[in-house]
Structures are given as C-alpha cells and as structure tokens.
N, CA and C of each residue as an Amber inpcrd file, in Angstrom:
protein
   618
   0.7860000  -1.2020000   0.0000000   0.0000000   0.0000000   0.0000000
   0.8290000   1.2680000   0.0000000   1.7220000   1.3620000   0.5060000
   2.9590000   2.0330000   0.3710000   3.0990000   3.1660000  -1.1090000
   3.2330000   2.5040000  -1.9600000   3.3090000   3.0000000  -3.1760000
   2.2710000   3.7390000  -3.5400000   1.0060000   3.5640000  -3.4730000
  -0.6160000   3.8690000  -3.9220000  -0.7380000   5.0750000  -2.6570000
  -0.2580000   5.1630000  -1.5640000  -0.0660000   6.3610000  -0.5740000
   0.3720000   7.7250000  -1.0610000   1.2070000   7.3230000  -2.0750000
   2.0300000   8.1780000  -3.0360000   1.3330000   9.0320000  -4.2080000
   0.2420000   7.6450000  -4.7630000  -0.3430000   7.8840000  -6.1390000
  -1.7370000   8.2850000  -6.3450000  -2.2580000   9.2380000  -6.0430000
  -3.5270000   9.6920000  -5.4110000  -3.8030000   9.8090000  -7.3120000
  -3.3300000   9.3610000  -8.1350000  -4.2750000   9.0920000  -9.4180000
  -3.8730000   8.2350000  -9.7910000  -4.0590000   6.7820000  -9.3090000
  -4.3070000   5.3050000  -9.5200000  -5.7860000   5.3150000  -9.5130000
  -6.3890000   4.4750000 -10.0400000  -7.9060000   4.0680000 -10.0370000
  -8.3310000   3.8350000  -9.0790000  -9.4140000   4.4440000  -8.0400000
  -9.5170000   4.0360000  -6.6410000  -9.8800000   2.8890000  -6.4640000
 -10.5740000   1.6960000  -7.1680000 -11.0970000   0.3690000  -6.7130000
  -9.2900000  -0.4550000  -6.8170000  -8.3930000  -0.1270000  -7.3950000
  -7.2480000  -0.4080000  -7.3710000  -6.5170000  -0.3820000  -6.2760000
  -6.6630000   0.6780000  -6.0940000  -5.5030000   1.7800000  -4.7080000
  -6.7690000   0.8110000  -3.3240000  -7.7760000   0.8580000  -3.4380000
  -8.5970000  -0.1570000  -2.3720000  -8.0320000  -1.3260000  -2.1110000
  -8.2140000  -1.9540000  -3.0800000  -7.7490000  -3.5730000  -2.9190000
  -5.9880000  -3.4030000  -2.9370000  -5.4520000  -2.4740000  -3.1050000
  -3.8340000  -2.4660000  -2.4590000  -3.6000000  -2.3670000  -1.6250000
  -4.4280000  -1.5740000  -0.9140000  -4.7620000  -1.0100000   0.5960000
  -5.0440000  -2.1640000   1.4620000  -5.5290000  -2.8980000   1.1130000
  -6.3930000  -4.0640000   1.5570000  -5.2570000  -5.5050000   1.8250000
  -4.5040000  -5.3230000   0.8130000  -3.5750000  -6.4950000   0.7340000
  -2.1420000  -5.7860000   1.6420000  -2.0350000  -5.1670000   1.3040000
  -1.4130000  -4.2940000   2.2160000  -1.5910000  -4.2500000   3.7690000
  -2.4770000  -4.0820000   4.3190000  -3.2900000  -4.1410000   5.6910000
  -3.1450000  -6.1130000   5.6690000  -3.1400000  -7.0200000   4.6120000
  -3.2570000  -8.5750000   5.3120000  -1.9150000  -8.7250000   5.4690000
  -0.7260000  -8.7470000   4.6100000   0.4690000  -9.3310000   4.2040000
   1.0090000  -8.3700000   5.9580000   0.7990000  -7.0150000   6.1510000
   1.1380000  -6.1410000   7.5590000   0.5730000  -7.5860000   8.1990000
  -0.5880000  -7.5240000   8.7110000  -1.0270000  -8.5860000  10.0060000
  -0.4790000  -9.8300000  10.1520000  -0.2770000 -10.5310000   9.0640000
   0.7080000 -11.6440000   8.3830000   2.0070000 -11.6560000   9.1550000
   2.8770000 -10.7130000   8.9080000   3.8580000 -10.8220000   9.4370000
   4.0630000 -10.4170000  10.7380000   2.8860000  -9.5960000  11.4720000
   3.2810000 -10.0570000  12.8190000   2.9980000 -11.4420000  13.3430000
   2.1810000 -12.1320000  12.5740000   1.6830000 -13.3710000  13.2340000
   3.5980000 -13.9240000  13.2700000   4.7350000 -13.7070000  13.1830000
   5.9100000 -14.0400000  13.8410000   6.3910000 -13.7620000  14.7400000
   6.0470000 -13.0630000  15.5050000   5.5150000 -13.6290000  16.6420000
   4.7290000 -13.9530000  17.7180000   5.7770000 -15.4520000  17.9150000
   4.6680000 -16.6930000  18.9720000   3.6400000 -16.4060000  19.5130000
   3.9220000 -15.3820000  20.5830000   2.6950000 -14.6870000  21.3050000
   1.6200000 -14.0840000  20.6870000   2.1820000 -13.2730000  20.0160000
   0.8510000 -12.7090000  18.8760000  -0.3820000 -13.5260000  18.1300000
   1.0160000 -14.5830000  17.6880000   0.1870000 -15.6490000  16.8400000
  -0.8710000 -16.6190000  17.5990000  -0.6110000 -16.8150000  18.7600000
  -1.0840000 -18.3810000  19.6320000  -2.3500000 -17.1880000  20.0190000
  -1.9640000 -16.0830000  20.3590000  -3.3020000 -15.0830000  21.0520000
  -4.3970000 -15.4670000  20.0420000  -3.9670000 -15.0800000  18.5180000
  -4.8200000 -15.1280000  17.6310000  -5.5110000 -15.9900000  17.0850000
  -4.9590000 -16.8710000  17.3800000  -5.1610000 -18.4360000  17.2050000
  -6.2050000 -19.2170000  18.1500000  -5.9410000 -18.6740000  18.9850000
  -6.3710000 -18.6650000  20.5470000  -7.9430000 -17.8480000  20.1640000
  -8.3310000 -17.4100000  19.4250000  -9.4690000 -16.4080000  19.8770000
  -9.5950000 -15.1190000  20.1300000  -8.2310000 -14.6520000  20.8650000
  -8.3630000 -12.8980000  21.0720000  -8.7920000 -12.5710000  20.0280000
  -9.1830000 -11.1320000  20.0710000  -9.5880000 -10.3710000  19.4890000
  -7.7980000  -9.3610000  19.1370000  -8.1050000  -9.0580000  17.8690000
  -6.8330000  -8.2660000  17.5770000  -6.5950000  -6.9540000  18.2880000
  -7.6580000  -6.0500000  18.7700000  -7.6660000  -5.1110000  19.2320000
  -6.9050000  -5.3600000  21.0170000  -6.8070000  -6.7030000  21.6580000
  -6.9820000  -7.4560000  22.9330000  -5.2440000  -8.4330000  22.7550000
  -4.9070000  -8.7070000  21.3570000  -4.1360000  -9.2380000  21.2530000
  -2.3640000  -8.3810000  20.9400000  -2.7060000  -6.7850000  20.2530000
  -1.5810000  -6.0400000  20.3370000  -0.9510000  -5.6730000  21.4170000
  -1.3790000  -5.7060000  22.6580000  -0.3520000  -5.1010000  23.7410000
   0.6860000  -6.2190000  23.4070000   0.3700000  -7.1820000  23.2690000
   1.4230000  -8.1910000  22.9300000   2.9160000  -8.0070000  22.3580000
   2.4140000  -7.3300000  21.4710000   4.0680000  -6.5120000  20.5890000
   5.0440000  -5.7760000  21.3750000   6.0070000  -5.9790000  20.4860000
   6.9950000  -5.2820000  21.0850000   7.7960000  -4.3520000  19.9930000
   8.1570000  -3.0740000  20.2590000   9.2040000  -2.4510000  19.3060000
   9.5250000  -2.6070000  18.0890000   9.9710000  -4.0570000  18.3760000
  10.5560000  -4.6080000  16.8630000   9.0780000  -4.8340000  15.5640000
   8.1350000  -4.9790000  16.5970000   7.0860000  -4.9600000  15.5730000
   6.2810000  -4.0280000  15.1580000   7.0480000  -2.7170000  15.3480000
   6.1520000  -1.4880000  15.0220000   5.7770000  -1.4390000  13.6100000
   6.9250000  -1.8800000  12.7240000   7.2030000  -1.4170000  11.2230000
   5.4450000  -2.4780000  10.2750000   5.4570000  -3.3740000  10.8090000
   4.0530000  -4.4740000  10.4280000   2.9770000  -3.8500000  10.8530000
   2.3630000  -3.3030000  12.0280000   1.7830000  -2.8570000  13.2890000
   1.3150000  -1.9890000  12.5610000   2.4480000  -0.3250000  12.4370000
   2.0810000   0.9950000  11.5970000   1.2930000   0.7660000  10.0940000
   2.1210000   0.0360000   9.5000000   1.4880000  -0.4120000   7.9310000
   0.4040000  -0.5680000   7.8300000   0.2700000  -2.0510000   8.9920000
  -0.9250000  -2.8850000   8.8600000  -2.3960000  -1.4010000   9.1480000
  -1.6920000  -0.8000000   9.9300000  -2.8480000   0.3880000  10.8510000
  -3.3390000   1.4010000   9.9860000  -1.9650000   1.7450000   9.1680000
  -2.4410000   2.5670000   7.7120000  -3.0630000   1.9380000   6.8480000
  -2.6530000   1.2180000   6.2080000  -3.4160000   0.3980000   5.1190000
  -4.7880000   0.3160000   5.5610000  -5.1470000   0.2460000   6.4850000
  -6.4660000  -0.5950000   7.0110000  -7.5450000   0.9410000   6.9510000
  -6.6330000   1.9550000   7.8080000  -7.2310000   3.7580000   7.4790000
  -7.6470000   4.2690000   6.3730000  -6.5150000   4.0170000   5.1850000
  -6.7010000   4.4460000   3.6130000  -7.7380000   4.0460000   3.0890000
  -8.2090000   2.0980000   3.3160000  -8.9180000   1.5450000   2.6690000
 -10.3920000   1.9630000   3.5010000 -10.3940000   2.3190000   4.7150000
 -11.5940000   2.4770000   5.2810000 -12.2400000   4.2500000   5.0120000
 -11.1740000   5.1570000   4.7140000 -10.9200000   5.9610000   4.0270000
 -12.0030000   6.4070000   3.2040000 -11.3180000   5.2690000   2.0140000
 -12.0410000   5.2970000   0.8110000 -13.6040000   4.4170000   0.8700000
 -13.4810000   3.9440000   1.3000000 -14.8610000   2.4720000   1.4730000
 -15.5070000   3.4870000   2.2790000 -15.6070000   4.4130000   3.2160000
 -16.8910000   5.5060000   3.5370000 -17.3420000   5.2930000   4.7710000
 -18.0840000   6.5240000   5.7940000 -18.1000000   6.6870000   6.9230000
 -18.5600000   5.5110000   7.4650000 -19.1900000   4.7890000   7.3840000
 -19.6400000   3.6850000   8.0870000 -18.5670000   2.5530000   8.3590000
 -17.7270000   2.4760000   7.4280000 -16.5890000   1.5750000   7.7000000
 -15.6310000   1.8390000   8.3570000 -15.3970000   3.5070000   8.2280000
 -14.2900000   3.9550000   9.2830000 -14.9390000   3.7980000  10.5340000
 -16.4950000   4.0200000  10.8490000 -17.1030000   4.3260000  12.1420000
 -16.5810000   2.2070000  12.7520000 -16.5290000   1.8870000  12.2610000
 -16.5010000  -0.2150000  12.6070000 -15.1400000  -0.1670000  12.4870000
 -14.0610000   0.5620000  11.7570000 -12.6050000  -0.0530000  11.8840000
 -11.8580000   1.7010000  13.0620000 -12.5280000   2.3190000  13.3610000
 -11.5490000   2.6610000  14.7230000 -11.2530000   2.2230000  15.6990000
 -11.7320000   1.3390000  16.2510000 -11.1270000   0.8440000  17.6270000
  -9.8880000   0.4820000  17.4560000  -9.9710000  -1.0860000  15.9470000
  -8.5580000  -1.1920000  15.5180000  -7.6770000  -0.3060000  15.4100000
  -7.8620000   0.2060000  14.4010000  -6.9310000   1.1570000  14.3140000
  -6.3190000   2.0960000  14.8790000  -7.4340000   2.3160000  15.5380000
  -6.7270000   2.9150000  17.1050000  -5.7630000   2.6290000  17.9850000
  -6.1720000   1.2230000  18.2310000  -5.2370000   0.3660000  19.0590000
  -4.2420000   0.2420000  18.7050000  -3.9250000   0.3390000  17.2390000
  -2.5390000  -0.1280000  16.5720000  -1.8570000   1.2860000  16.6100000
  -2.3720000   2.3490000  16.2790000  -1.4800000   3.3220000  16.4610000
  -1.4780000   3.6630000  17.8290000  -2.1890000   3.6450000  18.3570000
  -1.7540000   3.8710000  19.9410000  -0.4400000   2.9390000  20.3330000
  -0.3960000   2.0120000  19.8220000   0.3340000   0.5180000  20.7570000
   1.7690000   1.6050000  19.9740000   1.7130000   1.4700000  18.9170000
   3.0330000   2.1140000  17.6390000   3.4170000   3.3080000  18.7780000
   2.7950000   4.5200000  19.1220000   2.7840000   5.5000000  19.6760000
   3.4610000   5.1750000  21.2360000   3.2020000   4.2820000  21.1370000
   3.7830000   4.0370000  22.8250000   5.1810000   3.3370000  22.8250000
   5.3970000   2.9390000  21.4260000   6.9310000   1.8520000  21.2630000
   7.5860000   2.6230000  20.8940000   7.3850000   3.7210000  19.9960000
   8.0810000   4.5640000  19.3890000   7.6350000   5.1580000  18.2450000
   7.6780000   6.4560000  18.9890000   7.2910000   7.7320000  18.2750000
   7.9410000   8.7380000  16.9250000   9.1940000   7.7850000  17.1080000
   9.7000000   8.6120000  15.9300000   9.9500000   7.7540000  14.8790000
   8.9570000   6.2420000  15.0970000   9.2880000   5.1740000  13.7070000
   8.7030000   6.2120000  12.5060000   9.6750000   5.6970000  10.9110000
   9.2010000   6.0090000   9.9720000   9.2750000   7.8440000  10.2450000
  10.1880000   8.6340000  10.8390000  10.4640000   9.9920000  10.3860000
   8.5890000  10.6510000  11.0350000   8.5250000  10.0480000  12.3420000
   7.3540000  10.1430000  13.5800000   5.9400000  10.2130000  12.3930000
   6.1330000   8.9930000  11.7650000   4.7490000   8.5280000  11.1500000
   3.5710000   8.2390000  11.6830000   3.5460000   8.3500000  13.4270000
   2.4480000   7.7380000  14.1950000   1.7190000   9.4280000  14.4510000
   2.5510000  10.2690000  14.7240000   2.4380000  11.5990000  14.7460000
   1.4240000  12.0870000  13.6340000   2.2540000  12.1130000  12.3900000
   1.2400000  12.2750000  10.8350000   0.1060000  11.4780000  10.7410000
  -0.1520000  10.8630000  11.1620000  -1.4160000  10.0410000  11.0720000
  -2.1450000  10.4790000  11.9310000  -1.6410000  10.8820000  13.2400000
  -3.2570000  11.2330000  14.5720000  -3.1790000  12.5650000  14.0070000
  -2.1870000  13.2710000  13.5820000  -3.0180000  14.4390000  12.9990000
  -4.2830000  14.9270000  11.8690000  -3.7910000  13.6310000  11.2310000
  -4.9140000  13.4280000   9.8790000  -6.0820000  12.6000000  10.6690000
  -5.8570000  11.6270000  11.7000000  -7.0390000  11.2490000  12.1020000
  -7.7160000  11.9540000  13.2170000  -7.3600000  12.6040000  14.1260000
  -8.1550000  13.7060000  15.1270000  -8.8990000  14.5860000  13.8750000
  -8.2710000  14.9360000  12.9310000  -9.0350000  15.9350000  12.1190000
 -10.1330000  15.4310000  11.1240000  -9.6760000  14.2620000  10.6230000
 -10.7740000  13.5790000   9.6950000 -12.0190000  12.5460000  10.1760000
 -11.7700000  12.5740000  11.6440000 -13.0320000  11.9140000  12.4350000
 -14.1980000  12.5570000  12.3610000 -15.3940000  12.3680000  12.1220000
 -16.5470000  12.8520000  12.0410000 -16.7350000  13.4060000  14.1180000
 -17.6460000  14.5360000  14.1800000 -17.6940000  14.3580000  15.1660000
 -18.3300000  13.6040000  16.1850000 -19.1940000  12.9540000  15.8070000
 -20.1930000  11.9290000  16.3980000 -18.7340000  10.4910000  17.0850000
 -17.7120000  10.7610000  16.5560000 -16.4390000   9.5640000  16.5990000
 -15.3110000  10.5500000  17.4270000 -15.3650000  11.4680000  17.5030000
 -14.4560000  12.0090000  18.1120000 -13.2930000  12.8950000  17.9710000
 -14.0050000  13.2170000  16.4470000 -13.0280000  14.6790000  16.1180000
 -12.5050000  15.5010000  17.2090000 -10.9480000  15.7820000  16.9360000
 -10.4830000  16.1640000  17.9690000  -9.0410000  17.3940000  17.3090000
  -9.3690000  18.6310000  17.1100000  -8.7110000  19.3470000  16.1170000
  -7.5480000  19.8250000  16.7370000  -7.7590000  20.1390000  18.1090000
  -6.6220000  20.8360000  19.1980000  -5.2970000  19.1840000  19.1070000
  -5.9390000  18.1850000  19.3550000  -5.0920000  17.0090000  19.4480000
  -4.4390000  16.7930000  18.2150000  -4.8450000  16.9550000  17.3010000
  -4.4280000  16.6900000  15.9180000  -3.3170000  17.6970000  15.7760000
  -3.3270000  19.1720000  15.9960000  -2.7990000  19.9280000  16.3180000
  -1.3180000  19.7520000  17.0150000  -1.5950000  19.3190000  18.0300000
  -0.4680000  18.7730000  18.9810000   0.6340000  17.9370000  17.8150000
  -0.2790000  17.0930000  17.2900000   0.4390000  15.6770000  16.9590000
   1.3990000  16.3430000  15.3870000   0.5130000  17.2520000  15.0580000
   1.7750000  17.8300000  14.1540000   2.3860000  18.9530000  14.0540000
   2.5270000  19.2240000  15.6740000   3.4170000  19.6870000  16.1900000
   4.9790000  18.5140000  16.2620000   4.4320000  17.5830000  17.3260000
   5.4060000  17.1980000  17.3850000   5.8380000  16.4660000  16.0440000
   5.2400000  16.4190000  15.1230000   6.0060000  15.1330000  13.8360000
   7.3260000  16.3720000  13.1450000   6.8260000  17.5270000  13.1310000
   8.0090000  18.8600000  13.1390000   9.0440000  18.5500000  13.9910000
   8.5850000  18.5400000  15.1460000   9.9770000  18.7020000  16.4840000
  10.6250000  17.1290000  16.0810000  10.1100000  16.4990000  15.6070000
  11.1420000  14.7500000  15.8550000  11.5770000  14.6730000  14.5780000
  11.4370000  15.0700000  13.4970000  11.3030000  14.5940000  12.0240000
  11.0700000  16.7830000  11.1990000  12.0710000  17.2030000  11.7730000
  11.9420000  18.9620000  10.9240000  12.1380000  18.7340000   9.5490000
  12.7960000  17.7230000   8.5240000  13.2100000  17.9490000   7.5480000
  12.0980000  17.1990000   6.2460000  11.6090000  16.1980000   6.7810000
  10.6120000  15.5430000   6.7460000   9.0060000  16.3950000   6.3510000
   9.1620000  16.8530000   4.9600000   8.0880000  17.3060000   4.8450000
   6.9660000  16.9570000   4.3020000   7.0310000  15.6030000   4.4700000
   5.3400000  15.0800000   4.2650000   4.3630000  15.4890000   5.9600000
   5.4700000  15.8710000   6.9630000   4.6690000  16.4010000   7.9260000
   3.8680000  17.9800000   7.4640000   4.6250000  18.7720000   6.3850000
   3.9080000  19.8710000   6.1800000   2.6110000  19.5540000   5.1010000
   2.9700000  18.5900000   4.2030000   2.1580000  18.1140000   3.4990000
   0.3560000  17.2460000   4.2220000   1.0090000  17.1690000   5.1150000
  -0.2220000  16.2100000   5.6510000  -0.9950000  17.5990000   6.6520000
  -0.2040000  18.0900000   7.6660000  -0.8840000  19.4070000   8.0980000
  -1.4120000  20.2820000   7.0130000  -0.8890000  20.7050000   5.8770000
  -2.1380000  21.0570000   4.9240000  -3.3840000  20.5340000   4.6210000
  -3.3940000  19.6600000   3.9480000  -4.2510000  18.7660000   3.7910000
  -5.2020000  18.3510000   4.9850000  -4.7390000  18.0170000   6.0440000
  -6.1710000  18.5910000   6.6800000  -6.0090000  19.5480000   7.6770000
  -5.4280000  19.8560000   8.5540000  -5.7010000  21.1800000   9.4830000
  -5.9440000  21.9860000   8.5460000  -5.5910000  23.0920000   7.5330000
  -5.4100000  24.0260000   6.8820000  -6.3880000  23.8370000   6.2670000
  -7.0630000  22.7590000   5.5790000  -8.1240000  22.8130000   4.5750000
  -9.6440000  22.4130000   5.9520000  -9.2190000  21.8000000   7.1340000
 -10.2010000  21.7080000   7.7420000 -10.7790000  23.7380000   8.4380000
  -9.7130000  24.0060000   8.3850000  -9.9860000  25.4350000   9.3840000
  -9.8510000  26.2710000   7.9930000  -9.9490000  26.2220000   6.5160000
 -10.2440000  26.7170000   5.4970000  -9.4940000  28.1670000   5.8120000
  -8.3040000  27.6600000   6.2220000  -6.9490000  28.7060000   6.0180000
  -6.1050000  28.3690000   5.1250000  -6.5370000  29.4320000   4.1120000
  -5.8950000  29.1690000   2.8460000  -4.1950000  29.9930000   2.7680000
  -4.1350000  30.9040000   3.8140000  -2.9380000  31.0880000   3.8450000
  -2.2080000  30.6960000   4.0820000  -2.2220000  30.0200000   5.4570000
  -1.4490000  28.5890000   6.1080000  -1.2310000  27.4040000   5.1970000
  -2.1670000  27.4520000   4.6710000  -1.8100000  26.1050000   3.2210000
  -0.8750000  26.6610000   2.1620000  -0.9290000  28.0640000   2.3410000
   0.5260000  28.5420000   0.9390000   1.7620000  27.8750000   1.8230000
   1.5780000  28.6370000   2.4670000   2.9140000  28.5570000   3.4280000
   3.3530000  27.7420000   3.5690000   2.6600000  26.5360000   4.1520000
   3.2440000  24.9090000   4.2070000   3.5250000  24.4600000   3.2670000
   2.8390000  24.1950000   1.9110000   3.6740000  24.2110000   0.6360000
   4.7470000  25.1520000   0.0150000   4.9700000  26.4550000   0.2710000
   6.0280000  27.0250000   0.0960000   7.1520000  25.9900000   1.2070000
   7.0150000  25.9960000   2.2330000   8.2900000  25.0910000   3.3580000
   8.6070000  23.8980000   2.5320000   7.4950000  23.1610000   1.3010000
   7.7260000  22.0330000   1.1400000   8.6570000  22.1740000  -0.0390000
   8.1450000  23.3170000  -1.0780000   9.0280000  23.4500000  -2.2130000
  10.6490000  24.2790000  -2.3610000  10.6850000  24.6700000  -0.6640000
  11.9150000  25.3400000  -0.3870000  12.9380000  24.3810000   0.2470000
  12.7210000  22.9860000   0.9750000  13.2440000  22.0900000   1.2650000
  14.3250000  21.6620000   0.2410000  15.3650000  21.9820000   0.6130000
  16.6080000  21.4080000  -0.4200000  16.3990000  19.2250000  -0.5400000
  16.2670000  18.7240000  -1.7400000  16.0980000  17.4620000  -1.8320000
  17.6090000  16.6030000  -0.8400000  17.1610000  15.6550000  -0.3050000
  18.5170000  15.1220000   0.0230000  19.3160000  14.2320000  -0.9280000
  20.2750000  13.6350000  -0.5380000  21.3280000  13.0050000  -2.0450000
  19.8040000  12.0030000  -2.0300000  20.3910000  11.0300000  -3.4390000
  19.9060000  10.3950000  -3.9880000  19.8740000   8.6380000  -3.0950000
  20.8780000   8.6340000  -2.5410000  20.7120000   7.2040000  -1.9440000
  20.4820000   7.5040000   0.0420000  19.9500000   8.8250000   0.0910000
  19.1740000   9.0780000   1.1460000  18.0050000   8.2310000   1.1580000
  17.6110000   7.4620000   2.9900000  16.7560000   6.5890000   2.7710000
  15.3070000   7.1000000   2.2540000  15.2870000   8.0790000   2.5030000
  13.8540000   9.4700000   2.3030000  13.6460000   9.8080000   1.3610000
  14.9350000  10.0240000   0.4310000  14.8380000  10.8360000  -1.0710000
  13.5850000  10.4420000  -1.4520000  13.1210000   9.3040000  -1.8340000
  11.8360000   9.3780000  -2.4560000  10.6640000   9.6490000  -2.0790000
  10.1080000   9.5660000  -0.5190000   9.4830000  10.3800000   0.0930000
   9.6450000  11.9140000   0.1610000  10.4710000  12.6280000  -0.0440000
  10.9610000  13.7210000   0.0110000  11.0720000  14.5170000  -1.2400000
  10.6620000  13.4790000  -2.1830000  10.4910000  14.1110000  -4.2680000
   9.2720000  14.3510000  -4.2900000   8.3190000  13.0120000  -3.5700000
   7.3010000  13.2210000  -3.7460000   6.7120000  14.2510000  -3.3080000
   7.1350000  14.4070000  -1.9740000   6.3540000  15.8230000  -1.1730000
   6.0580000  16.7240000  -1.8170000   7.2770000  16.9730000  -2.3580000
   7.4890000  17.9170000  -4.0330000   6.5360000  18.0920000  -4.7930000
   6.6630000  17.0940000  -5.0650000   6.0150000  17.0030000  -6.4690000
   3.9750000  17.2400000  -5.9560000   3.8670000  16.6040000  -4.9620000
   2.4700000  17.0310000  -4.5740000   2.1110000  18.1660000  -3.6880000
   3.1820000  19.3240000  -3.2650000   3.1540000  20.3700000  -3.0210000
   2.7510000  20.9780000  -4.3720000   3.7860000  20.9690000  -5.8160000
   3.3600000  21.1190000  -6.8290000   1.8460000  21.2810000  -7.6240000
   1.3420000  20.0540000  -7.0940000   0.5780000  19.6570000  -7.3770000
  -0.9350000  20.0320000  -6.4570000  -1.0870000  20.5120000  -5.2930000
  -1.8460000  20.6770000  -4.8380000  -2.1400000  22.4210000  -4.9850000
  -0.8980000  22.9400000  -4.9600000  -0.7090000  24.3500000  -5.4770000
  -1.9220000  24.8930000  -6.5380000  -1.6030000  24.0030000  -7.7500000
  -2.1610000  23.9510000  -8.8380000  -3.3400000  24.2090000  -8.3070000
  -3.9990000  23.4350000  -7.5600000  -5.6780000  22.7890000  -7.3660000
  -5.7400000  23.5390000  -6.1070000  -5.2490000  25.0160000  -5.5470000
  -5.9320000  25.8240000  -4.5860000  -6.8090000  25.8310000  -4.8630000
  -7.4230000  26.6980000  -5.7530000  -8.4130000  27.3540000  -5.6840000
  -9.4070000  26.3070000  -6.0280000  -9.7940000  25.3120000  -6.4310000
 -10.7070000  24.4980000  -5.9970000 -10.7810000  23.8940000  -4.7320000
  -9.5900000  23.6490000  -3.8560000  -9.6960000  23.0900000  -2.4490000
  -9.9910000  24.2280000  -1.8230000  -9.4300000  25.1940000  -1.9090000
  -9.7360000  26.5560000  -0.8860000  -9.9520000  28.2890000  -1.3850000
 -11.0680000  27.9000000  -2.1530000 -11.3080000  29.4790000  -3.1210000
 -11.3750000  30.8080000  -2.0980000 -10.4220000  31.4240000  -2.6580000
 -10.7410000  33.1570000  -2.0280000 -12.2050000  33.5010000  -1.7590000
C-alpha cells in the first residue's frame, strides 16, 4: 500500500484492494511472533491481542494500521465508524513503542485522524494539532509532515494562507542526495506540493 499512498491518481477500486492487501500481508507478518500468533489463534480479538508486541514490531503494526485507514478511508463513513477501535489500538500501541518510527509517522497520522473523524467519533482538532506539532519537532526535515498538516488542518480550518505557506516550506526544502533513505518520500512531497498548489483554488477558493 505504500506506493498507492504516493499515487492519489491510480484508479480508486485499485488503490482499495492495495490497501487491503497491504493491511493482510502487515497482520501476516506479525503473526511471527509466537505470542501474537497463539493469542490469535487462541481467539483474542486483535484489538486485545496487540499489547502483545513489542518495538521490533512497530514497522508491520504501523502499515498494517495505515493500510487498514486508507482503505476504510475510501470504502466511507460507516466503515471507518466499525474499523476505529482497531486502528486505534494499533497506532496507539506504535505511539507508545516509538514515536519517531518512519520519520514520527504515528504523529502524521493522529493528525490526519483527530481531524478527519466525524464528530459523532471524536473529532479532535486541538489534538491533531499537537500531533503535528510534534512530527516537526522529531522529524523537521521531513516534509510530508507539512504536506499532511495542509491537507487537513489548513483545509479543515479553510486557512488558505497557512496552506501557501506549508507548501512554500515544502518546495523550499533542499532534496537530500539520492541514496538518502527518504529521497523518495521527500520528491514526492514535491512534487504534490506542486501539485496541490495547482488545485488551490478548488480546495480553498478566495
């Protein structure tokens, strides 16, 4: 799912079912480990069975937690309203092992999810707030954190100035070398700072 995170013009019944396989092959590989697996095996419930993890399994954990967001995302309020607890749990558990996995990816996500919760679920804009705060303070260079605070704080509070700005930070970011582990996260930002630029004034008309 990874890739299709990137490609916001792939065919969405596509970018779904990537999302989707993405979120199994994630759960998959934590079933290595024992404990995880025998819980699951056993009956727990997955939401009952993550305290189980440890550290090393954040990188499966986070994925599995995104993938599962994107696709519920797209599939529409009723499915996100049935897959938060999960997903909750998984970024919470991620959030508590470590906060700065993935350039503080647990950070970028509660900011997009405090803000994209309906409120009847628990929209929470001040918290979201916080959270990309800190994905700045752990991860400054890292500007899919400005990219994602546009996209929704800025377009949720329909501050269209704050949305120049964060895309100006994104297109002023010097690229890092080429066999930087980020570079390609870090083109893209680019390129969809670029790109969202374009499409102000339909996301946020004067």
């Amino acid at each position: 799912g990874k890739a299709y995170y990137f490609d916001a013009e792939a065919p969405k019944a596509e970018r779904m079912a990537t999302y989707l396989l993405g979120r199994d092959h994630a759960l998959e590989a934590l079933r290595r480990k024992p404990e995880f697996a025998a819980a699951r095996d056993e009956g727990t419930k997955l939401k009952d069975a993550i305290p189980l993890l440890v550290e090393e399994d954040v990188g499966p954990l986070y994925w599995a937690a995104l993938n599962w967001s994107r696709w519920g995302e797209m599939k529409g309020i009723l499915r996100v309203a049935l897959d938060i607890p999960k997903v909750r749990a998984a970024m919470d558990h991620c959030h508590s092992l470590s906060e700065d996995y993935y350039e503080a990816a647990v950070h970028r996500f509660f900011s997009a999810f405090f803000t994209a919760l309906p409120q009847f679920a628990g929209q929470d804009v001040e918290r979201a707030e916080a959270h990309a705060k800190r994905a700045r303070e752990i991860a400054p260079r890292h500007t899919e954190n400005q990219i994602t605070e546009a996209e929704y704080l800025a377009v949720h509070n329909r501050d269209r100035a704050r949305y120049e700005a964060l895309m100006a930070e994104v297109l002023a970011q010097p690229l890092p070398p080429e066999d930087d582990p980020f570079y390609f996260e870090l083109l893209v930002a680019r390129w969809d700072a670029e790109r969202k630029l374009a499409d102000l004034d339909r996301v946020l008309p004067e």
